[in-house]
Coordinates of C-alpha atoms in Angstrom, one line a residue:
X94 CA -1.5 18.2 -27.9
X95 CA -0.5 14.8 -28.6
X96 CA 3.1 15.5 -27.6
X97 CA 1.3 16.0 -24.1
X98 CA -0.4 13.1 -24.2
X99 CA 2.7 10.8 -25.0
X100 CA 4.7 12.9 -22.1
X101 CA 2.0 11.9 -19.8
X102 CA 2.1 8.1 -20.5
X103 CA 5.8 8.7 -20.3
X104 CA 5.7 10.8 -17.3
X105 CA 3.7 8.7 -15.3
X106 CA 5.7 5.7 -14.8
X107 CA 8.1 7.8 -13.2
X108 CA 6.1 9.5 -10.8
X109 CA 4.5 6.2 -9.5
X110 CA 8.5 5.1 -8.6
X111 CA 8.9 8.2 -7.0
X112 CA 6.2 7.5 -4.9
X113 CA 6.9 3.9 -4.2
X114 CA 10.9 5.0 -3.2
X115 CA 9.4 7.7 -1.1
X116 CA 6.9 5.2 0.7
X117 CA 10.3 2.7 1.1
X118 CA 12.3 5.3 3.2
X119 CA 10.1 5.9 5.8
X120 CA 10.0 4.5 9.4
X121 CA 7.6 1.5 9.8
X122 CA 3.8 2.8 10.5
X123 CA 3.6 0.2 13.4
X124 CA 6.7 2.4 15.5
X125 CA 4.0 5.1 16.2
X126 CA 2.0 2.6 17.8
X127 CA -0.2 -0.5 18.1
X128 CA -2.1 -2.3 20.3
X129 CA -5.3 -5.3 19.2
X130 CA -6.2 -8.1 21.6
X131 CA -7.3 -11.2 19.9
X132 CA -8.8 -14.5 21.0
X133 CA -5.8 -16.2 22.3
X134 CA -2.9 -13.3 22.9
X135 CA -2.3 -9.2 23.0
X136 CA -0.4 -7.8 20.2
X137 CA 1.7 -4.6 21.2
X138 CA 4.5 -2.0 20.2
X139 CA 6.9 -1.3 23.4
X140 CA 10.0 0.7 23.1
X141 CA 13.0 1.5 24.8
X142 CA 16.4 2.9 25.2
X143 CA 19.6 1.5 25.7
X144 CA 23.4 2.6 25.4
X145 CA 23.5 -0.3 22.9
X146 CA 21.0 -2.4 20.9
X147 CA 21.0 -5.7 23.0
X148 CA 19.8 -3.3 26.1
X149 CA 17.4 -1.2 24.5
X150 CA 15.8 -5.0 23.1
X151 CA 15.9 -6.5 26.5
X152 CA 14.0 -3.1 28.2
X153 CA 11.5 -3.0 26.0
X154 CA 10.7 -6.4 26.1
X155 CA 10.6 -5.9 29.8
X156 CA 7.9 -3.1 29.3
X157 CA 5.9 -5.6 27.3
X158 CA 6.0 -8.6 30.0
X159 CA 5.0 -5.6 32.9
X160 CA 2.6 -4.3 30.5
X161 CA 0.5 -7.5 30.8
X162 CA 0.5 -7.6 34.6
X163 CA 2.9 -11.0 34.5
X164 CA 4.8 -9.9 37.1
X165 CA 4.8 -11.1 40.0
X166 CA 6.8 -10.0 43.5
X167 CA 9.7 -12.5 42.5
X168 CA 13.1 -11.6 41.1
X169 CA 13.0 -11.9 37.3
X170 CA 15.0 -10.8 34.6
X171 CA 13.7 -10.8 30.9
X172 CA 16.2 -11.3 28.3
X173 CA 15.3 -11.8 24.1
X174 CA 16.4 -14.8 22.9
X175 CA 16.3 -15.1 19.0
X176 CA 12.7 -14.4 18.2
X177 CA 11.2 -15.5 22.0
X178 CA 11.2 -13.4 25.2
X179 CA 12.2 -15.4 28.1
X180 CA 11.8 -14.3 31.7
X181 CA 14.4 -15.3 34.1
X182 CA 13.5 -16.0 38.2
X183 CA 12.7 -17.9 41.8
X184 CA 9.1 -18.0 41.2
X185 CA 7.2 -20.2 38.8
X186 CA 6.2 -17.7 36.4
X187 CA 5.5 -18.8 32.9
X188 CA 5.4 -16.2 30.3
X189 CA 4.9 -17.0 26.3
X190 CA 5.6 -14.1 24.0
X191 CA 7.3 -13.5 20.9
X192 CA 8.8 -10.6 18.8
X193 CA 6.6 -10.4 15.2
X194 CA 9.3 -7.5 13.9
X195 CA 11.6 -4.8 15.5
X196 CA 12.8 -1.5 14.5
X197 CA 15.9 -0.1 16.0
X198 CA 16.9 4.0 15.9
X199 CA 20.7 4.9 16.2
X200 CA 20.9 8.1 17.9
X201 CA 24.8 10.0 17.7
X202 CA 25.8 10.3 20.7
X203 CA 23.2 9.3 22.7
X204 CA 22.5 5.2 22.2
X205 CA 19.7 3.5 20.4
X206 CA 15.9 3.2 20.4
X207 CA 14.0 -0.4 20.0
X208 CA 10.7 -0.9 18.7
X209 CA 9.6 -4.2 19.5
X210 CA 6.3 -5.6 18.3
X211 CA 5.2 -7.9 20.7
X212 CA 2.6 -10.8 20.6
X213 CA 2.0 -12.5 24.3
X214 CA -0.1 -15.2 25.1
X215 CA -2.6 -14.9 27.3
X216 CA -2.0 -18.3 28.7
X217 CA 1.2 -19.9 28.2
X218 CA -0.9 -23.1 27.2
X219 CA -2.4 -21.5 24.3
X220 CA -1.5 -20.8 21.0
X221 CA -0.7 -18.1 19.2
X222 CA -2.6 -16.2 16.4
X223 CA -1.2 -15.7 12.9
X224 CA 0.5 -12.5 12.9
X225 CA 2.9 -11.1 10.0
X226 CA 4.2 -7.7 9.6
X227 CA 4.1 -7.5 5.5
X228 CA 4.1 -5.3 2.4
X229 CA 1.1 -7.2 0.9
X230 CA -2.2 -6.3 0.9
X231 CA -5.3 -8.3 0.6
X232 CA -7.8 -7.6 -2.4
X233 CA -9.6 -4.2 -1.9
X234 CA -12.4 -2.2 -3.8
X235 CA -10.6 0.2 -3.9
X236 CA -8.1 -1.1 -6.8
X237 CA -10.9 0.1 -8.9
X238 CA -11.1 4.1 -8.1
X239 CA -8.1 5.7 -9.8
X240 CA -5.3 6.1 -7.0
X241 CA -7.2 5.1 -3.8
X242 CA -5.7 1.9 -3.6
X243 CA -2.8 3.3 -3.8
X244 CA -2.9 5.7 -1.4
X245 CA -4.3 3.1 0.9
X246 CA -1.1 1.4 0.4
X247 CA 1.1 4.3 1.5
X248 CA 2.0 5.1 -2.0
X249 CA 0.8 8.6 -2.1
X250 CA 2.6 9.6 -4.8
X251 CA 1.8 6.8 -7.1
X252 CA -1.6 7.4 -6.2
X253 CA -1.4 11.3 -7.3
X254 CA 0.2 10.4 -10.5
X255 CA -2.9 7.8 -11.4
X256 CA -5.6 10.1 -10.3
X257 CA -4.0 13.3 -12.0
X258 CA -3.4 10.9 -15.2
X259 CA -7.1 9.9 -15.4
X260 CA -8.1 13.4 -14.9
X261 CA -5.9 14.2 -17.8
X262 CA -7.3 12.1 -19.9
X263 CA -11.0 12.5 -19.5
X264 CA -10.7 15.9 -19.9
X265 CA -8.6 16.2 -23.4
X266 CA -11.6 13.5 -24.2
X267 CA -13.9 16.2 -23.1
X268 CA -12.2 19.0 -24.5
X269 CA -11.5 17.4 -28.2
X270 CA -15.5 15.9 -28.6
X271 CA -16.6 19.2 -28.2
X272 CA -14.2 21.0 -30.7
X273 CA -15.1 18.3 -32.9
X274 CA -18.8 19.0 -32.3
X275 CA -18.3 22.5 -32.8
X276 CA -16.7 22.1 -36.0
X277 CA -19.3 19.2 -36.9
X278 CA -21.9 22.1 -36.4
X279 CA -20.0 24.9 -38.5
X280 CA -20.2 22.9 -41.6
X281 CA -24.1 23.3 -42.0
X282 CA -23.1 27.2 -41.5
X283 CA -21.7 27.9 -44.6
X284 CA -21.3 27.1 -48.5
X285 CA -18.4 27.9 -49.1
X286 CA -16.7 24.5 -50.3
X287 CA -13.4 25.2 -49.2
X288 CA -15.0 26.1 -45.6
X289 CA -16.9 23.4 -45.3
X290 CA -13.2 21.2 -46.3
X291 CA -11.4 22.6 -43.5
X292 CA -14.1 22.1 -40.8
X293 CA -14.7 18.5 -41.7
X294 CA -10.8 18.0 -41.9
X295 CA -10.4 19.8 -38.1
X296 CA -13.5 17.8 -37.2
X297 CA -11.8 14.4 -38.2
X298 CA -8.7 15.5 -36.3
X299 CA -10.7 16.3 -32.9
X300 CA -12.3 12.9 -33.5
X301 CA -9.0 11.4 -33.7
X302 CA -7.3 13.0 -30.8
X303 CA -10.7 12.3 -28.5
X304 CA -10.0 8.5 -29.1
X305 CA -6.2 8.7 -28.5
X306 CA -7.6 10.2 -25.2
X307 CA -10.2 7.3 -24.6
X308 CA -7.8 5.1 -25.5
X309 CA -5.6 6.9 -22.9
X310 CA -8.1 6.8 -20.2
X311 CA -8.8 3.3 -20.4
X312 CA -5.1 2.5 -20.2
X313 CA -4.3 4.3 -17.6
X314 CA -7.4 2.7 -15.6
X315 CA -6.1 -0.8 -16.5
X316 CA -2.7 0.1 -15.3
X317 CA -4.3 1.2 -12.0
X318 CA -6.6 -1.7 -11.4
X319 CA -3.4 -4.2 -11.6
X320 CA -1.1 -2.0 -9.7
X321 CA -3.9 -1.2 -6.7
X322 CA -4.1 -5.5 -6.7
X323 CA -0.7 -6.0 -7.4
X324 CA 2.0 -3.9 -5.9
X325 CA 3.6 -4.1 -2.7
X326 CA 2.7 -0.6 -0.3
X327 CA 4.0 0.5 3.6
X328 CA 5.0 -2.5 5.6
X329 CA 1.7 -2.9 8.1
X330 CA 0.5 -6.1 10.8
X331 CA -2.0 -7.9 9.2
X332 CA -3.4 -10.0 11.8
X333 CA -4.8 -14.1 10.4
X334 CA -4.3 -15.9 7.1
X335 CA -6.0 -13.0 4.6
X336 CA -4.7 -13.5 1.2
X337 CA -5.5 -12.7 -2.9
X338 CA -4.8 -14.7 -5.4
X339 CA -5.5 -14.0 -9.2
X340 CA -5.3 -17.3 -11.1
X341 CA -5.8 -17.4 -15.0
X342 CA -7.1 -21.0 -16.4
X343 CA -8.4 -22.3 -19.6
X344 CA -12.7 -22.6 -20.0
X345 CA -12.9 -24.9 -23.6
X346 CA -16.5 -24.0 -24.0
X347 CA -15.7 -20.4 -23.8
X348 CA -13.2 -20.5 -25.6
X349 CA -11.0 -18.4 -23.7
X350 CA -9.1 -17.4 -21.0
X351 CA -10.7 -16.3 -17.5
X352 CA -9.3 -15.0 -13.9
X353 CA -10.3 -16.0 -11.1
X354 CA -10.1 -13.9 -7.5
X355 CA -9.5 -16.0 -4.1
X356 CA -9.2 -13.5 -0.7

């Protein structure tokens, strides 16, 4: 039994880096679609294709202007230009948008998919909201239910590993307290010293393998606290400046260390 417990310690790192390599192959979530309007500007995902990667960008981008009924009955082109869509034309049409991220798709034979995620102003005069597409995540709750931060995060099979891990562990801490209770109990039963020897001796060693598992349990919770507040998860648009920051410093008339949490 406590070769088990070791291999689960063991095991576990592993199984959390499976699920974060897992998590780092996939497509970006945004490509299946997005769309919020804020204050000042629309963000959007617009895709397209094109025989090569410079005409698939410059369609989609075009999807995005049309999108926001910009248009107007002139001749216009719109064109990407580093990180800014321009628009190209006779009339006096103003447009001010910007890519946040793309994703492009190489299909054989075929040509190549862009996915633009697009932030357009409202009003060219205005200015636009703070928009990042990131692998951070601001401080949640949920960093403190084994795995659900995790999971929240995209990291499924990190998340697995910490819940199955926990439930691991309180059980062989349920399971040993009551064989030690049981054997607690059978000493009473008999009077027959060399009976009585042997239950207190299997009793001490249930007690001793129900702490390993406390201790166990407690690690493992630790671990997931600082991994849920921690650890990168799936690239996804967070929208504004929302941040965590844990920041250790010195109290004197404590005597000790503290953390402190700013989100």
């Amino acid at each position: 039994m406590k070769k088990t417990f070791f291999l689960i310690l063991l095991l576990l790192p592993a199984v959390a880096a499976w699920g974060q390599y897992v998590r780092g192959g996939n497509r970006p979530a945004w490509t299946e679609g997005f769309f919020q309007e804020e204050q000042n500007s629309y963000i959007e995902v617009v895709s397209a294709f094109g025989y090569d990667e410079e005409s698939a960008r410059n369609k989609a981008a075009e999807v995005a202007i049309s999108r926001r009924n910009l248009a107007t009955g002139a001749e216009m082109k719109v064109r990407v230009s580093g990180g800014n869509i321009t628009v190209d034309g006779d009339g006096s049409l103003i447009v001010k948008s910007r890519i946040v991220d793309e994703y492009i798709e190489y299909m054989p034979g075929q040509g190549y998919r862009v996915y633009l995620l697009v932030q357009t102003a409202k009003n060219p005069t205005l200015d636009f909201e703070s928009v990042n597409v990131t692998d951070r995540y601001p401080f949640s709750m949920r960093a403190f239910v084994p795995g659900m931060a995790q999971i929240h995060k995209g990291s499924t099979g990190k998340g697995i590993a910490f819940i199955s891990a926990e439930v691991v562990m309180i059980g062989g801490v349920v399971a040993f307290e009551c064989m030690r209770s049981y054997y607690d109990g059978k000493v009473s039963t008999t009077h027959n010293s060399d009976a009585v020897k042997a239950y207190i001796d299997n009793a001490r060693v249930m007690s001793g393998l129900r702490n390993g598992f406390i201790a166990g349990a407690v690690a493992v919770y630790v671990w997931n606290v600082i991994d849920g507040i921690v650890a990168k998860g799936e690239r996804h648009i967070m929208v504004g400046e929302a941040s965590c920051r844990i920041s250790p410093y010195v109290v004197p008339d404590s005597g000790g260390i503290m953390l402190t949490l700013n989100f």
